[in-house]
Coordinates of N, CA and C in Angstrom, one line a residue:
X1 N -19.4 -31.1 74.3 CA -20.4 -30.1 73.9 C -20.1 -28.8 74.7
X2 N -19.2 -28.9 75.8 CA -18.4 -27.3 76.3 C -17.7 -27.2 75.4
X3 N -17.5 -27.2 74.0 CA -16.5 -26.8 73.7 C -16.9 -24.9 72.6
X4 N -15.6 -24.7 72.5 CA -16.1 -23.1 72.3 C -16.2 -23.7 70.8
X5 N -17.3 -22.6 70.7 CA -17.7 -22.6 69.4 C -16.4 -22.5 68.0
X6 N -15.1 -21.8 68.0 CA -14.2 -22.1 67.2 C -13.5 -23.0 67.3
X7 N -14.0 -23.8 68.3 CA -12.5 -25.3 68.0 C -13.8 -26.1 67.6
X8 N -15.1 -25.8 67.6 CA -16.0 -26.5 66.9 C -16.0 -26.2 65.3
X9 N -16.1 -25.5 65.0 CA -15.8 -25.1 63.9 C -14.6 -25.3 63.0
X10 N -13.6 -25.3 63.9 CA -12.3 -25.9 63.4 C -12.0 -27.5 63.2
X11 N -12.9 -28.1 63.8 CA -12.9 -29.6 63.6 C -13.9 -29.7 62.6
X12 N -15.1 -29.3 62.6 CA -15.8 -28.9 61.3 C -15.2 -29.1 60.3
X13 N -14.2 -27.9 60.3 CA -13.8 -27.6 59.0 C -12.6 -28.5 58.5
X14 N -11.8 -28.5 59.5 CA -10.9 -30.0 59.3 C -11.3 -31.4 58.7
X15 N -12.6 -31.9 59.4 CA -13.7 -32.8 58.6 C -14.0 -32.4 57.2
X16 N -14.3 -31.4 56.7 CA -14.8 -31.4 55.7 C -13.5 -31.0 54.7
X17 N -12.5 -30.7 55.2 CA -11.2 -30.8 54.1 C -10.6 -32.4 54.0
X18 N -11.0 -32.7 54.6 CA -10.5 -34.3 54.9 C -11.3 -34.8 53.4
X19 N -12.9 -34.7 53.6 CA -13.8 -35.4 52.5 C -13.2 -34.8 51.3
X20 N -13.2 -33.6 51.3 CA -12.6 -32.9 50.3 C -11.9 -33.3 49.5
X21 N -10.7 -33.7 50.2 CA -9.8 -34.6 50.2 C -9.4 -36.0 49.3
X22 N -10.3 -36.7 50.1 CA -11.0 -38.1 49.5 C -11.5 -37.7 48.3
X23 N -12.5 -36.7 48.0 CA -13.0 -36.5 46.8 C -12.5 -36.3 46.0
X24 N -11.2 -35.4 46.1 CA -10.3 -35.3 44.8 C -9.7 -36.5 44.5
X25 N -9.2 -37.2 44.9 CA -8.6 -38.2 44.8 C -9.3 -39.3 44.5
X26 N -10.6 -39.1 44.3 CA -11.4 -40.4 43.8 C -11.5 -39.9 42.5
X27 N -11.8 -38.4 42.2 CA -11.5 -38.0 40.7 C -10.8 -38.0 40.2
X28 N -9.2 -38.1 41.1 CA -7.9 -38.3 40.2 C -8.3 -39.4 39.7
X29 N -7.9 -40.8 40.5 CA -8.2 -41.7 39.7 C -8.8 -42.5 39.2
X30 N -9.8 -42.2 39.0 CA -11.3 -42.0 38.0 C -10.3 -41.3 36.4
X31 N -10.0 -40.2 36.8 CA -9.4 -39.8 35.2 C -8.3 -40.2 35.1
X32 N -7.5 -40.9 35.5 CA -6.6 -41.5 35.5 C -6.5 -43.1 35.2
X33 N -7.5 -43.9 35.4 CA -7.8 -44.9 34.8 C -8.6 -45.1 33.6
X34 N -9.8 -43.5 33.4 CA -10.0 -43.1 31.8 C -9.4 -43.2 30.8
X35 N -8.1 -42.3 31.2 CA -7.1 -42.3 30.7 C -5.8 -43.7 30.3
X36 N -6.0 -44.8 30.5 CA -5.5 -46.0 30.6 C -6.6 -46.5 30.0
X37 N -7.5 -46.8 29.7 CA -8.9 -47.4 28.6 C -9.0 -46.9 27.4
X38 N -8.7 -46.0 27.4 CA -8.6 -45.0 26.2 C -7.4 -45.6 25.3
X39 N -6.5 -45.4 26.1 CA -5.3 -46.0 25.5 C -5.2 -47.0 25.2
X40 N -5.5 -48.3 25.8 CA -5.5 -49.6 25.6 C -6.8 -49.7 24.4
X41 N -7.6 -48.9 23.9 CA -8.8 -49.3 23.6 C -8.8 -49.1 22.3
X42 N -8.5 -49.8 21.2 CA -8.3 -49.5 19.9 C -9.5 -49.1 19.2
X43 N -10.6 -49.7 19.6 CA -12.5 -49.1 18.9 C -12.3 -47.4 19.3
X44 N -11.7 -47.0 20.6 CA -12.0 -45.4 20.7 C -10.9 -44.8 20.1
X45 N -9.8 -45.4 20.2 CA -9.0 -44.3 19.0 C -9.3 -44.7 17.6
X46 N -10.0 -45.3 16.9 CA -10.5 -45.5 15.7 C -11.9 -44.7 15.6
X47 N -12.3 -45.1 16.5 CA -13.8 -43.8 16.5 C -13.2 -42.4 16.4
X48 N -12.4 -42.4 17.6 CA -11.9 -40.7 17.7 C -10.9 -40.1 15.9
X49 N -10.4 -41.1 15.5 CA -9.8 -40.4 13.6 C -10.7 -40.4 12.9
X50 N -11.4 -41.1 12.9 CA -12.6 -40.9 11.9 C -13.7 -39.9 12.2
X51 N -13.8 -39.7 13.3 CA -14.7 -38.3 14.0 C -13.8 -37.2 13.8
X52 N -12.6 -37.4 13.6 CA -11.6 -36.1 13.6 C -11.8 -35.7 12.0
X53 N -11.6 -36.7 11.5 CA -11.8 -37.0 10.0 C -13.0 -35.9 9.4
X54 N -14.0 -36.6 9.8 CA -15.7 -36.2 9.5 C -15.8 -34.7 9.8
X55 N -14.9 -34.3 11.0 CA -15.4 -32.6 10.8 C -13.9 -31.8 10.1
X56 N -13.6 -32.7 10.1 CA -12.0 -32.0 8.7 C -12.6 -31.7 7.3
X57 N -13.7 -33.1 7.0 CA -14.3 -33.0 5.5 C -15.3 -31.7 6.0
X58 N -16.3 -32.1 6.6 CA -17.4 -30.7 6.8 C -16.7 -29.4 6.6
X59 N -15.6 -29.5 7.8 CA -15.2 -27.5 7.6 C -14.5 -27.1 6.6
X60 N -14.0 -28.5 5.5 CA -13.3 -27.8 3.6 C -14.8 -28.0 2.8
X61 N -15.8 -28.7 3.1 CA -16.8 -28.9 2.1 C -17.6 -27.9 2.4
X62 N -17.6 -27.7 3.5 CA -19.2 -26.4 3.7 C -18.6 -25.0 2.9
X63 N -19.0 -24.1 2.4 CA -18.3 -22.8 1.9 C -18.6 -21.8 2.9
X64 N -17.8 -21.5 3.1 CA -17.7 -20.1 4.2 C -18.1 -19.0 3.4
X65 N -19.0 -18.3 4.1 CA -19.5 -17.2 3.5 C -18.3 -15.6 3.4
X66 N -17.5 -16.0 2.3 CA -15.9 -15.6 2.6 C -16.5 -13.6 1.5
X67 N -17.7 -13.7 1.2 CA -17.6 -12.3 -0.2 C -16.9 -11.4 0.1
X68 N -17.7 -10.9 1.6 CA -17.1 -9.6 1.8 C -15.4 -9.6 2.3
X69 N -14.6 -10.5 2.6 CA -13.1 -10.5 2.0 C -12.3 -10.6 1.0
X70 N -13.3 -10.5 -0.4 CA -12.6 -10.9 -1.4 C -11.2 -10.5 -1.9
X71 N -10.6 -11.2 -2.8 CA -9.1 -10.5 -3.2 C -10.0 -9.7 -4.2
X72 N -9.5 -8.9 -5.3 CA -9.2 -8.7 -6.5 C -9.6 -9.5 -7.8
X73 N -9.1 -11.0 -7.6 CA -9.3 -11.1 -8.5 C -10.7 -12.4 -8.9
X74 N -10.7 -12.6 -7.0 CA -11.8 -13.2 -6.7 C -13.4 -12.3 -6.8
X75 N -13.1 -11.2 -6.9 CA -14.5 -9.9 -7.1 C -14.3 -10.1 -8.1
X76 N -13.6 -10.3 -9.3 CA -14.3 -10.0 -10.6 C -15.1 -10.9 -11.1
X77 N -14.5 -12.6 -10.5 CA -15.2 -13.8 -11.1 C -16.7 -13.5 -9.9
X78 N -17.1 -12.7 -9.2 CA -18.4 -12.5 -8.1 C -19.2 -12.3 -9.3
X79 N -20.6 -12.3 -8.5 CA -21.7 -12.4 -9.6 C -22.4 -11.4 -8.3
X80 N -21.5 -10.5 -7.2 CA -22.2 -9.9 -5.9 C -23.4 -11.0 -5.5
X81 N -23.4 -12.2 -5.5 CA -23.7 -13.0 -4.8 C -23.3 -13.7 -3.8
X82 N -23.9 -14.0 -2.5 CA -23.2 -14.5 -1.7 C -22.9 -16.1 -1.8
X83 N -22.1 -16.7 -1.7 CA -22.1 -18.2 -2.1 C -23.1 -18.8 -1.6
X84 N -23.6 -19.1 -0.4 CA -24.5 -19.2 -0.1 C -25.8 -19.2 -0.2
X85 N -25.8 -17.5 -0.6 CA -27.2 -16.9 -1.2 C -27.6 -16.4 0.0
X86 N -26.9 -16.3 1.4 CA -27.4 -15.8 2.6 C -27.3 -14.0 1.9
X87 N -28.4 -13.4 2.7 CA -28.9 -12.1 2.8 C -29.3 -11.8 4.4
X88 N -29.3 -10.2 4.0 CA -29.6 -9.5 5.4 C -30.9 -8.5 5.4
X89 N -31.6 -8.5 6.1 CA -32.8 -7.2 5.8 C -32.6 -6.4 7.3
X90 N -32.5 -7.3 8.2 CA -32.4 -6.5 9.9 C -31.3 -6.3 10.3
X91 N -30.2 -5.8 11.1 CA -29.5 -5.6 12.3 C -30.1 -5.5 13.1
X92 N -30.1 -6.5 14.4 CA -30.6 -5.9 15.9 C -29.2 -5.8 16.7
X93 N -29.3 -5.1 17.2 CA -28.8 -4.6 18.4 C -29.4 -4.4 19.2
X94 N -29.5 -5.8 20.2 CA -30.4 -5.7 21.5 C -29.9 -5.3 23.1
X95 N -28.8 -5.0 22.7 CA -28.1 -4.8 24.3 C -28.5 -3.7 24.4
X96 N -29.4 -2.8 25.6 CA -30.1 -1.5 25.2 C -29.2 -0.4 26.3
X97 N -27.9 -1.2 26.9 CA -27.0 -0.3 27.4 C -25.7 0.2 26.7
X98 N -25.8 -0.4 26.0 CA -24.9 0.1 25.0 C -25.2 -0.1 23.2
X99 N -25.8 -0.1 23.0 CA -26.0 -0.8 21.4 C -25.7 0.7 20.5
X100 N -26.4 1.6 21.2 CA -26.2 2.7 19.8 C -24.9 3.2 20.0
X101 N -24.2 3.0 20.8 CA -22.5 3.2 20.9 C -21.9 2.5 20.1
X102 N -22.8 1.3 19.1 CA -21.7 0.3 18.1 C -22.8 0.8 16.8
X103 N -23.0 1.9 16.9 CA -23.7 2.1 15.3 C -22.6 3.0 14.6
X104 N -21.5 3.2 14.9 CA -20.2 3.6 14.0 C -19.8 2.5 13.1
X105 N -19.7 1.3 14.3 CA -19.5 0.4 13.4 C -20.2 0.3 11.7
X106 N -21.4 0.7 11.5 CA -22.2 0.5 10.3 C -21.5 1.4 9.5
X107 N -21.2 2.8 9.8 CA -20.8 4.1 8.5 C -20.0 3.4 8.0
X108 N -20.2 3.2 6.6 CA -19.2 3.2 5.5 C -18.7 1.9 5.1
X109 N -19.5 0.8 6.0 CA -19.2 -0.7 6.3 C -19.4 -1.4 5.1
X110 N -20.1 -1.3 4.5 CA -20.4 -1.6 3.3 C -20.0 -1.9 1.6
X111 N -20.3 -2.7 1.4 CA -19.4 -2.9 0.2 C -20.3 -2.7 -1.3
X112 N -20.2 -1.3 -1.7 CA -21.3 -1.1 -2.7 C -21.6 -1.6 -3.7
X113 N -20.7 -2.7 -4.9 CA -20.8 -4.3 -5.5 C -21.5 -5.0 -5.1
X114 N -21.1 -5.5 -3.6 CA -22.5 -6.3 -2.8 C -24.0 -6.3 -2.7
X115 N -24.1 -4.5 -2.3 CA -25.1 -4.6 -2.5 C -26.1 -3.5 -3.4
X116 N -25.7 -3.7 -4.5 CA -26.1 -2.7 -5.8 C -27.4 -3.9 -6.0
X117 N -28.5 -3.6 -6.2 CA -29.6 -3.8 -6.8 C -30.0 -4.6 -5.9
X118 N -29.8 -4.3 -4.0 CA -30.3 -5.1 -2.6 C -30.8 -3.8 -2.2
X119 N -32.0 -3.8 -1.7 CA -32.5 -3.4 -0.2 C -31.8 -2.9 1.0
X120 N -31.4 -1.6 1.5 CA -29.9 -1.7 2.0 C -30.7 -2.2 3.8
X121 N -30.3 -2.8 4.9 CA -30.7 -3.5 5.8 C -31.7 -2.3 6.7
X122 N -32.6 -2.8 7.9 CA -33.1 -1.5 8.6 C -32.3 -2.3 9.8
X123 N -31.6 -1.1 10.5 CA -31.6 -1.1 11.8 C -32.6 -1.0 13.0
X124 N -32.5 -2.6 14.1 CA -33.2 -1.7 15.4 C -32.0 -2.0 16.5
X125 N -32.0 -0.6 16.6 CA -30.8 -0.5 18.3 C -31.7 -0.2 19.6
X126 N -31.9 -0.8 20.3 CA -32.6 -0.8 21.6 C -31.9 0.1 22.4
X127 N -32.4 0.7 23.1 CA -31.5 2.1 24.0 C -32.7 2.0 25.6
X128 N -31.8 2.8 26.4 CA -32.4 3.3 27.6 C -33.1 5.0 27.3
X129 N -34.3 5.4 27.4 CA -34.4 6.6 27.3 C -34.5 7.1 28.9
X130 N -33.6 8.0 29.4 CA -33.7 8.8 30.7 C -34.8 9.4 30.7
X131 N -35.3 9.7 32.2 CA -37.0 10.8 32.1 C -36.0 12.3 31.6
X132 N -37.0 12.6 31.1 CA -37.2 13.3 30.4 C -36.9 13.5 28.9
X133 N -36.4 12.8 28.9 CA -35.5 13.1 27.6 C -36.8 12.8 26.5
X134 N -37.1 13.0 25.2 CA -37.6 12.3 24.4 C -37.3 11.7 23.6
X135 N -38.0 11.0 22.5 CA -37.7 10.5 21.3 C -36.7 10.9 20.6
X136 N -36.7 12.5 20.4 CA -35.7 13.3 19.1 C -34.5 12.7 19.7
X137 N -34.5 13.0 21.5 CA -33.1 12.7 22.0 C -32.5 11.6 22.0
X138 N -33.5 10.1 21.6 CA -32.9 8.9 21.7 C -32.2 9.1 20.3
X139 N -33.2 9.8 19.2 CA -32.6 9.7 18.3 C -31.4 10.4 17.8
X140 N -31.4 11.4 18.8 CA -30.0 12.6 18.4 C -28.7 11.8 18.9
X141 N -29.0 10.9 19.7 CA -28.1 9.8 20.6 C -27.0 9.1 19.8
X142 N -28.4 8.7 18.7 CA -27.9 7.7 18.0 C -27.4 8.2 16.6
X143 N -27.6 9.3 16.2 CA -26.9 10.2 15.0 C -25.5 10.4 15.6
X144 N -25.5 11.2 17.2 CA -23.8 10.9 17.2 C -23.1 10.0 17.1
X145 N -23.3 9.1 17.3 CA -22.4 7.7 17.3 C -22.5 6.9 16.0
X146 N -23.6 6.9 15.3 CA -23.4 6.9 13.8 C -22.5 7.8 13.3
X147 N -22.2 8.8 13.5 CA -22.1 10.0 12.5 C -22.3 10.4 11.5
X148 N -23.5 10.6 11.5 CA -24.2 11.2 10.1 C -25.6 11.1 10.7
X149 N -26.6 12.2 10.0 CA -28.1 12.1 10.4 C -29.0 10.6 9.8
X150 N -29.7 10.8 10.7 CA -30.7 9.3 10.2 C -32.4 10.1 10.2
X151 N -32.5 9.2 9.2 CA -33.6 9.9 8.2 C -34.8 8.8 8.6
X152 N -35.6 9.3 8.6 CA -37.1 8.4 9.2 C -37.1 7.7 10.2
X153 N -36.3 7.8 11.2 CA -36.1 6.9 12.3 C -37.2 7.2 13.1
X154 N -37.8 5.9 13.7 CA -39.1 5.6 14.3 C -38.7 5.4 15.7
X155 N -39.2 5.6 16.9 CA -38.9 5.0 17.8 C -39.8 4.5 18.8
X156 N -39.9 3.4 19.1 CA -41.1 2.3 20.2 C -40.6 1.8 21.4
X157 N -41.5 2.4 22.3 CA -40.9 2.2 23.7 C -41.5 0.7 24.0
X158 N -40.4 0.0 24.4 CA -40.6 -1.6 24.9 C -41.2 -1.7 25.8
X159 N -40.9 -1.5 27.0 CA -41.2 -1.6 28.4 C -40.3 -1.0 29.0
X160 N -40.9 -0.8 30.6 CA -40.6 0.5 31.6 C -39.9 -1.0 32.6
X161 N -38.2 -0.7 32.5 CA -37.4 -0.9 32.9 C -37.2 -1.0 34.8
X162 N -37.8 -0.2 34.9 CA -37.7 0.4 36.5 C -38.3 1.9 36.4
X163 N -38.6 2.4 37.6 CA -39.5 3.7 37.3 C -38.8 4.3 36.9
X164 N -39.1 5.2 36.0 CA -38.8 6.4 35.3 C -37.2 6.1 34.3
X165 N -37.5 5.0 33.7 CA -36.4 4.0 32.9 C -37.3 3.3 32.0
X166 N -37.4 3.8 30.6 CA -37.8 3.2 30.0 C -37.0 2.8 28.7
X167 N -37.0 1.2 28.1 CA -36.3 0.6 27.0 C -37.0 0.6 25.6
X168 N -36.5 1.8 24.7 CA -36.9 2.0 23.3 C -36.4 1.1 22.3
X169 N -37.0 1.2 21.3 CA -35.8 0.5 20.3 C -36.1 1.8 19.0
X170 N -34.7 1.8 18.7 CA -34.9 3.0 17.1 C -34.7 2.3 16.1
X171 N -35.4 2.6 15.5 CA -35.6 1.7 14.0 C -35.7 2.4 12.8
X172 N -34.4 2.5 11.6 CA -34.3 3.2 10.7 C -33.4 2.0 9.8
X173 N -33.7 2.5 8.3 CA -33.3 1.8 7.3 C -31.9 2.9 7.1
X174 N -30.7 1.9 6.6 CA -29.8 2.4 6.7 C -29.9 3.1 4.8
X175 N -29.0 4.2 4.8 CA -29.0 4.9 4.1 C -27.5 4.9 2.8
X176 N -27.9 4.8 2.1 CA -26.0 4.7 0.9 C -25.3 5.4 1.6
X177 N -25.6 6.8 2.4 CA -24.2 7.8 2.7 C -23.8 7.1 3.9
X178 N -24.5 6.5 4.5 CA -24.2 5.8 6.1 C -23.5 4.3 5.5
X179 N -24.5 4.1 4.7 CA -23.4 2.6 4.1 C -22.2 2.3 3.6
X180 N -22.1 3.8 2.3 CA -21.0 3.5 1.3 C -20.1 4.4 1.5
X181 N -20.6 5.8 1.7 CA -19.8 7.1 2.2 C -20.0 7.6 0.9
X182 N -19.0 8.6 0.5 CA -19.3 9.2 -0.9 C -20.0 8.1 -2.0
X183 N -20.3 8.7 -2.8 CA -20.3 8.5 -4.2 C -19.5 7.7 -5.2
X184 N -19.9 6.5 -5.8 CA -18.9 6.0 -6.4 C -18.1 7.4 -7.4
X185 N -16.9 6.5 -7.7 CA -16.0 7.7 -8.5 C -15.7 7.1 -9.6

């Protein structure tokens, strides 16, 4: 018990690389004899092909919601339905440090076949508003990084983040020029 506190600690720590130690090595061969049952064990590789099997059939049987990559000559036989029948009415974007920095993503995203005689989606992108700033400016935020103006955009403060930090969300229905870009031709 004279002893200095680092050769105490050093034996400490020596002790406990030791267990360390032991412990790996009980996990080696623990997976190591798993590995030897497995093998020998014909019911688990029979379970494991037919389990391999079962999601081989699900991932050709399920239809992937493939529209919006169509070829050519797969858009004509479209009926602008999704195979599925899945639809969209919302985008959120809830990350409120960055979200209206991915509203470029949306200009021109759009595939106007798709959605001719749809509802086009409303956006909510959640944002930080700085003090002072207001509303216009959450929304002027999010017109640059769209690029293009946004028309009736509403905006509702969430909750107050930390003082003088509060989390809005803007909320506007997307528009044909933000969707499609020009005008069909």
């Amino acid at each position: 018990s004279d002893d200095a506190p680092e050769e105490m600690w050093a034996r400490e720590l020596s002790a406990y690389e030791q267990e360390l130690k032991k412990f790996r090595e009980k996990i080696k061969a623990n997976e190591n004899g798993n590995e030897e049952d497995e093998k020998e064990s014909e019911d688990n590789n029979t379970k494991k092909k037919s389990e391999k099997k079962r999601k081989r059939l699900e991932e050709t049987s399920v239809p992937k919601p493939n529209w919006s990559t169509m070829t050519a000559r797969e858009e004509a036989k479209n009926t602008s339905v999704p195979p599925s029948g899945a639809t969209f009415d919302h985008i959120v974007m809830n990350l409120p440090a960055t979200a209206v920095e991915f509203l470029d993503c949306l200009k021109h995203s759009f595939d106007r076949k798709t959605w001719e005689n749809r509802k086009l989606p409303t956006v909510h992108a959640y944002a930080f508003r700085p003090p002072g700033h207001t509303d216009r400016d959450v929304i002027s935020r999010a017109e640059g990084h769209l690029g293009c103006p946004i028309k009736n955009a509403k905006v509702f403060e969430v909750r107050d983040v930390a003082p003088n930090k509060a989390m809005v969300c803007v909320s506007f229905q997307i528009t044909e020029e933000q969707a499609f870009g020009s005008s069909p031709s």
